[in-house]
Short mmCIF file of C-alpha atoms in Angstrom, two decimals:
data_model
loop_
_atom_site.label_atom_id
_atom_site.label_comp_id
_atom_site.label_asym_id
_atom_site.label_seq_id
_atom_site.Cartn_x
_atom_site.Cartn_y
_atom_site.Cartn_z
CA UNK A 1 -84.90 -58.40 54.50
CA UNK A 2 -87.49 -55.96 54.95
CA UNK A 3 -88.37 -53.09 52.91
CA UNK A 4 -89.75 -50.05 53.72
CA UNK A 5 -91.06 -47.08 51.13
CA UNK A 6 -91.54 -44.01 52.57
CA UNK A 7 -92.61 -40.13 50.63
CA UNK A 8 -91.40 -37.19 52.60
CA UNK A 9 -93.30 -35.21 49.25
CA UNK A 10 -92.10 -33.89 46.06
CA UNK A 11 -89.82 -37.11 44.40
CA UNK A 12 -87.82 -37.47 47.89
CA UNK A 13 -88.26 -41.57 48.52
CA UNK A 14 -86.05 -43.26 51.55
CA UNK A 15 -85.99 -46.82 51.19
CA UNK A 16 -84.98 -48.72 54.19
CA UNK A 17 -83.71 -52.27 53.18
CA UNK A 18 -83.39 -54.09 56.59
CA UNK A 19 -81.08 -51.47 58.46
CA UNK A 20 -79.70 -49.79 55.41
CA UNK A 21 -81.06 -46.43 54.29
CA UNK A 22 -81.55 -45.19 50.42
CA UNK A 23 -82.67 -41.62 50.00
CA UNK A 24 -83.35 -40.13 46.51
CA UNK A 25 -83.34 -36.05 45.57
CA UNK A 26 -83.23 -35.04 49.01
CA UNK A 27 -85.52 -31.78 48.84
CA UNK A 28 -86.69 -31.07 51.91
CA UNK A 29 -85.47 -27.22 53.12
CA UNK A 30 -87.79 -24.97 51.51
CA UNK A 31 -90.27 -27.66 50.43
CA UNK A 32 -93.57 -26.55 51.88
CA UNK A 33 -94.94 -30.05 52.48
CA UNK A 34 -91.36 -31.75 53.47
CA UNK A 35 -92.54 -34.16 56.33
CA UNK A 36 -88.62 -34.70 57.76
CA UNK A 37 -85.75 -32.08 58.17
CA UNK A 38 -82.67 -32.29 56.59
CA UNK A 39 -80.95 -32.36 60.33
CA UNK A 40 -83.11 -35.89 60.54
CA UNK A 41 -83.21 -37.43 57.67
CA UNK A 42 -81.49 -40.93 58.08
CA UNK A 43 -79.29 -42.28 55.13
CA UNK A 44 -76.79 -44.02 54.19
CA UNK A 45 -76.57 -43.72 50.51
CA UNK A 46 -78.12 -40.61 48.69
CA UNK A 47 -79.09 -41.32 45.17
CA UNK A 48 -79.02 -37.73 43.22
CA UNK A 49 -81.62 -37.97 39.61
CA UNK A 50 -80.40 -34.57 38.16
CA UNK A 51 -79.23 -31.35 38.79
CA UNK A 52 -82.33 -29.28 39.61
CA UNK A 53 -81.98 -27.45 43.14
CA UNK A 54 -85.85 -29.29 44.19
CA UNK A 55 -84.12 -32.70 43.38
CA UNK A 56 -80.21 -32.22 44.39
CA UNK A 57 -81.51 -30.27 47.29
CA UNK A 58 -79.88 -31.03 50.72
CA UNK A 59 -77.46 -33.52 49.30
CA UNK A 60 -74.60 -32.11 50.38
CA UNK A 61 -75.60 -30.74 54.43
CA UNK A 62 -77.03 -34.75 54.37
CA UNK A 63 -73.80 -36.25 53.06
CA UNK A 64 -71.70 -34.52 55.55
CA UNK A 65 -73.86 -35.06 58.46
CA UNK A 66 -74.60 -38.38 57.54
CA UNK A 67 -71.67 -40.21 56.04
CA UNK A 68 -73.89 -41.38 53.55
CA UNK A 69 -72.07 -42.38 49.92
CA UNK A 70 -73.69 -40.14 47.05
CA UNK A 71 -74.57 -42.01 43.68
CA UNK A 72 -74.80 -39.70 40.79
CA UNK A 73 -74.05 -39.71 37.03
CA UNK A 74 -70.51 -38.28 36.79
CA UNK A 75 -71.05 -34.76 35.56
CA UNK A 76 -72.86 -34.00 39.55
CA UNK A 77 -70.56 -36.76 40.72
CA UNK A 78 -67.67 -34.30 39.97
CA UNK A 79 -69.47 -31.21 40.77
CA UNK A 80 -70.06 -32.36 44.29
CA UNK A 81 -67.00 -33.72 44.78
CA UNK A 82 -66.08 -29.44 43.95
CA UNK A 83 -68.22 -29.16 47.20
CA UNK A 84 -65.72 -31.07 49.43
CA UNK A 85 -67.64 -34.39 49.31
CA UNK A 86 -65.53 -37.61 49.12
CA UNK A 87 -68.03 -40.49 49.48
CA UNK A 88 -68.84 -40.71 46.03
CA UNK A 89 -70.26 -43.82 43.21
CA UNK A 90 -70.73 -42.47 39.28
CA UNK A 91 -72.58 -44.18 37.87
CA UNK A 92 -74.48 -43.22 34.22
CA UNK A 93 -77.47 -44.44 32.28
CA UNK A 94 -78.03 -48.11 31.23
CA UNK A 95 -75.10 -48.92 34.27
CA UNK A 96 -75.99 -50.43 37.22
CA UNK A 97 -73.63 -51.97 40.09
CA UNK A 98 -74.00 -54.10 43.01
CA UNK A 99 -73.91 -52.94 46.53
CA UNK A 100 -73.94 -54.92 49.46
CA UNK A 101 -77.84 -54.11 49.67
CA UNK A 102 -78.85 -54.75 46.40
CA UNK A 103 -78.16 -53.68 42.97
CA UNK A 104 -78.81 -50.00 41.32
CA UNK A 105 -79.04 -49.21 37.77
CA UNK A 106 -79.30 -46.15 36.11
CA UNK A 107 -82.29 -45.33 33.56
CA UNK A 108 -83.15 -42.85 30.69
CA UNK A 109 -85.27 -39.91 31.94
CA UNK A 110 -86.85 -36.97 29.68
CA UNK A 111 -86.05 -33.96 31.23
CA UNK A 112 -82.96 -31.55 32.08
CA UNK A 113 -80.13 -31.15 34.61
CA UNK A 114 -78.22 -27.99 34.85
CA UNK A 115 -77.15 -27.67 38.47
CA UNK A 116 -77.52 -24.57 40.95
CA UNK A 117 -74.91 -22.62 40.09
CA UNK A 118 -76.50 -23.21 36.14
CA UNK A 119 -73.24 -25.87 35.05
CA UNK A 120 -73.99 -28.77 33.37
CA UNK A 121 -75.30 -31.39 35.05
CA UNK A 122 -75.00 -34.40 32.43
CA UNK A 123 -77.79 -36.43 31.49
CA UNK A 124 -81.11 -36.79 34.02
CA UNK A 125 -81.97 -40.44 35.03
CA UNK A 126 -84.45 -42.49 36.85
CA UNK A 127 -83.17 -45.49 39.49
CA UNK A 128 -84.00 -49.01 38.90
CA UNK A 129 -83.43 -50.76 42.58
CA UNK A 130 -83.26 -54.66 42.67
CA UNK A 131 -83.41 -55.83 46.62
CA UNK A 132 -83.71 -59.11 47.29
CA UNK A 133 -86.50 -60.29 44.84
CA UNK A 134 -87.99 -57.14 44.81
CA UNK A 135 -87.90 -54.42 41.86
CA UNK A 136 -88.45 -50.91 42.33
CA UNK A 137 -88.67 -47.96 39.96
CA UNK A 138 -88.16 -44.56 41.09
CA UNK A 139 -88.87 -42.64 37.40
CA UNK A 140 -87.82 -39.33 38.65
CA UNK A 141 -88.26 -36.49 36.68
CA UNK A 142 -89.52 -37.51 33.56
CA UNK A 143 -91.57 -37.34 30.46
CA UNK A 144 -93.44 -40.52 29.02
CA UNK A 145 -90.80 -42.54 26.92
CA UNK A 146 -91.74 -45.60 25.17
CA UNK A 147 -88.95 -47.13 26.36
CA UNK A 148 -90.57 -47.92 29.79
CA UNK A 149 -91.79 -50.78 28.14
CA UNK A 150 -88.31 -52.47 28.44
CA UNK A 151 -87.89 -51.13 32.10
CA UNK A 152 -91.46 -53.27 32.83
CA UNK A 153 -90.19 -56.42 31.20
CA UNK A 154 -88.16 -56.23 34.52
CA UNK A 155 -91.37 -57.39 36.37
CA UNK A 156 -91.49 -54.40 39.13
CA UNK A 157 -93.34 -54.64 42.22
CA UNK A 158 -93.25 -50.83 42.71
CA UNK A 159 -92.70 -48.04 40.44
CA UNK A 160 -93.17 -44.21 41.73
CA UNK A 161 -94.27 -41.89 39.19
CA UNK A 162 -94.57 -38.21 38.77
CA UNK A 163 -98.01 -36.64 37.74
CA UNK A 164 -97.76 -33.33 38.57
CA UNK A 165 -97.60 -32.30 34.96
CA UNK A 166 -96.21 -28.59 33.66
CA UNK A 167 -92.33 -30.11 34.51
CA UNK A 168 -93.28 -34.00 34.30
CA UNK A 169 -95.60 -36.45 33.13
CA UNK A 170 -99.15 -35.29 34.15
CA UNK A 171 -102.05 -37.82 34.96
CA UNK A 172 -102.85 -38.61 31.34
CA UNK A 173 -99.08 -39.54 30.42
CA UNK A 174 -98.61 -41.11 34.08
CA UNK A 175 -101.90 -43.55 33.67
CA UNK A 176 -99.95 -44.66 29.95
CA UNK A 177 -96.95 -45.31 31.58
CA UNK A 178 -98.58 -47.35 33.99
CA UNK A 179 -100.11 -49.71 31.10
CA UNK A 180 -96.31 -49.43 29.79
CA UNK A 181 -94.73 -50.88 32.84
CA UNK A 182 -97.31 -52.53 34.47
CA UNK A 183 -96.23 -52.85 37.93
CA UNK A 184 -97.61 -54.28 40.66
CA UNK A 185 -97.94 -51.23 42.65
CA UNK A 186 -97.35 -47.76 41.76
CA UNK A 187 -97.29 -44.57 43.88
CA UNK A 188 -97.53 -41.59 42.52
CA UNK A 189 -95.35 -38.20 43.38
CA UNK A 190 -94.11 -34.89 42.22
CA UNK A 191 -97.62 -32.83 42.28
CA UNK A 192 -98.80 -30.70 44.89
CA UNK A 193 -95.62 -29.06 45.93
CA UNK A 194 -96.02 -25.78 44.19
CA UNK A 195 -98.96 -24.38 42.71
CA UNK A 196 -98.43 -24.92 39.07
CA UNK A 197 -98.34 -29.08 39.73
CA UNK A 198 -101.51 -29.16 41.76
CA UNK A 199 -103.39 -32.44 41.26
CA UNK A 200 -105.69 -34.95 42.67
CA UNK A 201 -103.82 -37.85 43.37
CA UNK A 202 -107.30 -40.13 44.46
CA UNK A 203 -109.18 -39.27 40.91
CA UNK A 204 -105.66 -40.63 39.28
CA UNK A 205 -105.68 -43.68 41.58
CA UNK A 206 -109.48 -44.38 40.89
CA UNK A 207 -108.70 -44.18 36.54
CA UNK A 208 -105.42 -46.19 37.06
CA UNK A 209 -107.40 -49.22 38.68
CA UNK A 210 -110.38 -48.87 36.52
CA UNK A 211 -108.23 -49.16 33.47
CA UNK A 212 -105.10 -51.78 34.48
CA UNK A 213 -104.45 -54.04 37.17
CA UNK A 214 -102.15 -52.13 38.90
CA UNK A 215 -103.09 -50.77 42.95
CA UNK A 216 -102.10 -47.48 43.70
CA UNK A 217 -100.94 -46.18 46.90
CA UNK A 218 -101.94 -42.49 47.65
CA UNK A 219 -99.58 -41.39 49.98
CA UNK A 220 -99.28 -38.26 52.67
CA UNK A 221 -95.99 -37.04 53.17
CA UNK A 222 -94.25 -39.36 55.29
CA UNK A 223 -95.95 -42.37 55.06
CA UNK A 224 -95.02 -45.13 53.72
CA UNK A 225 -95.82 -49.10 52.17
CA UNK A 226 -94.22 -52.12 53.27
CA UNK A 227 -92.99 -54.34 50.34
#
């Protein structure tokens, strides 16, 4: 099975695992530097992180268009299921569950979740995806934890970091949780998208591979690496 990695900017990943489609935090209407519309978008599962409107973001318009079944912890599991969505999988940290793709598991993440309408959105997470022999971390929105250590010992061949700093990890805490996980690959996301997360991707890539043996992939919004 092939897979397929593509950005469309901000932390909005589809990965295409032979002819199936996983898309995480869908924000793409009103995201600036979105390289797909939400009327486009393929999927057939949509993995939701937290609550926040830039991460949740078209969920809902996808799911109905789409078909696609939305994986969420169970506090957003229940509020979109308040939005008249039916396709639904809670899941909730440390859980993970096999689909007929592969197998997802939930991890920690540092940051916060309150949904649109400002209810609680339970814990935030980050997505540990096991396809094939292949292990890919999508961190999410997140501070540096320690406990990425344990998420390394996995032995990932791609993990996709935020560095924008201000809301996430910037590029001091991203290049330490590089060392922590040490994946194979690692591309790097969440910056550029507003203002207050501008940051040079290429300088990060260049002090990454000077000081681990990890390659980084640089991305433009809608490209994508072939594992």
């Amino acid at each position: 099975m092939s897979i397929r990695v593509t950005w469309y900017s901000h932390a909005c990943i589809l990965i295409q695992a032979g002819d199936t489609h996983l898309l995480i935090d869908p924000f793409l209407s009103g995201n600036p530097l979105a390289a797909v519309s939400a009327d486009a978008v393929p999927a057939d599962y949509i993995f939701v992180s937290h609550g926040h409107g830039d991460h949740l973001g078209d969920t809902v318009q996808i799911a109905q268009r789409t078909g696609a079944t939305v994986v969420s912890n169970f506090e957003i599991h229940n509020w979109l299921a308040g939005q008249g969505l039916s396709n639904l999988h809670p899941q909730h940290i440390g859980g993970g569950f096999d689909y007929p793709w592969g197998r997802a598991k939930l991890t920690i993440a540092q940051h916060g979740s309150a949904l649109p309408d400002g209810s609680y959105g339970g814990n935030p997470c980050g997505f540990l995806f096991t396809i094939q022999n292949k292990k890919i971390y999508h961190a999410c929105d997140t501070g540096l934890f320690y406990d990425m250590k344990l998420i390394g010992e996995e032995g990932l061949d791609l993990a996709i970091l935020p560095i924008g700093d201000n809301f996430t990890m910037g590029p001091d805490d991203g290049l330490r949780a590089v060392k922590l996980l040490e994946p194979r690959q690692v591309v790097p996301i969440h910056y550029d998208t507003f203002d207050v997360i501008k940051q040079d991707p290429v300088a990060w890539k260049k002090r990454v591979e000077a000081e681990t043996s990890t390659e980084v992939t640089v991305l433009q919004p809608g490209e994508h690496i072939d594992l």
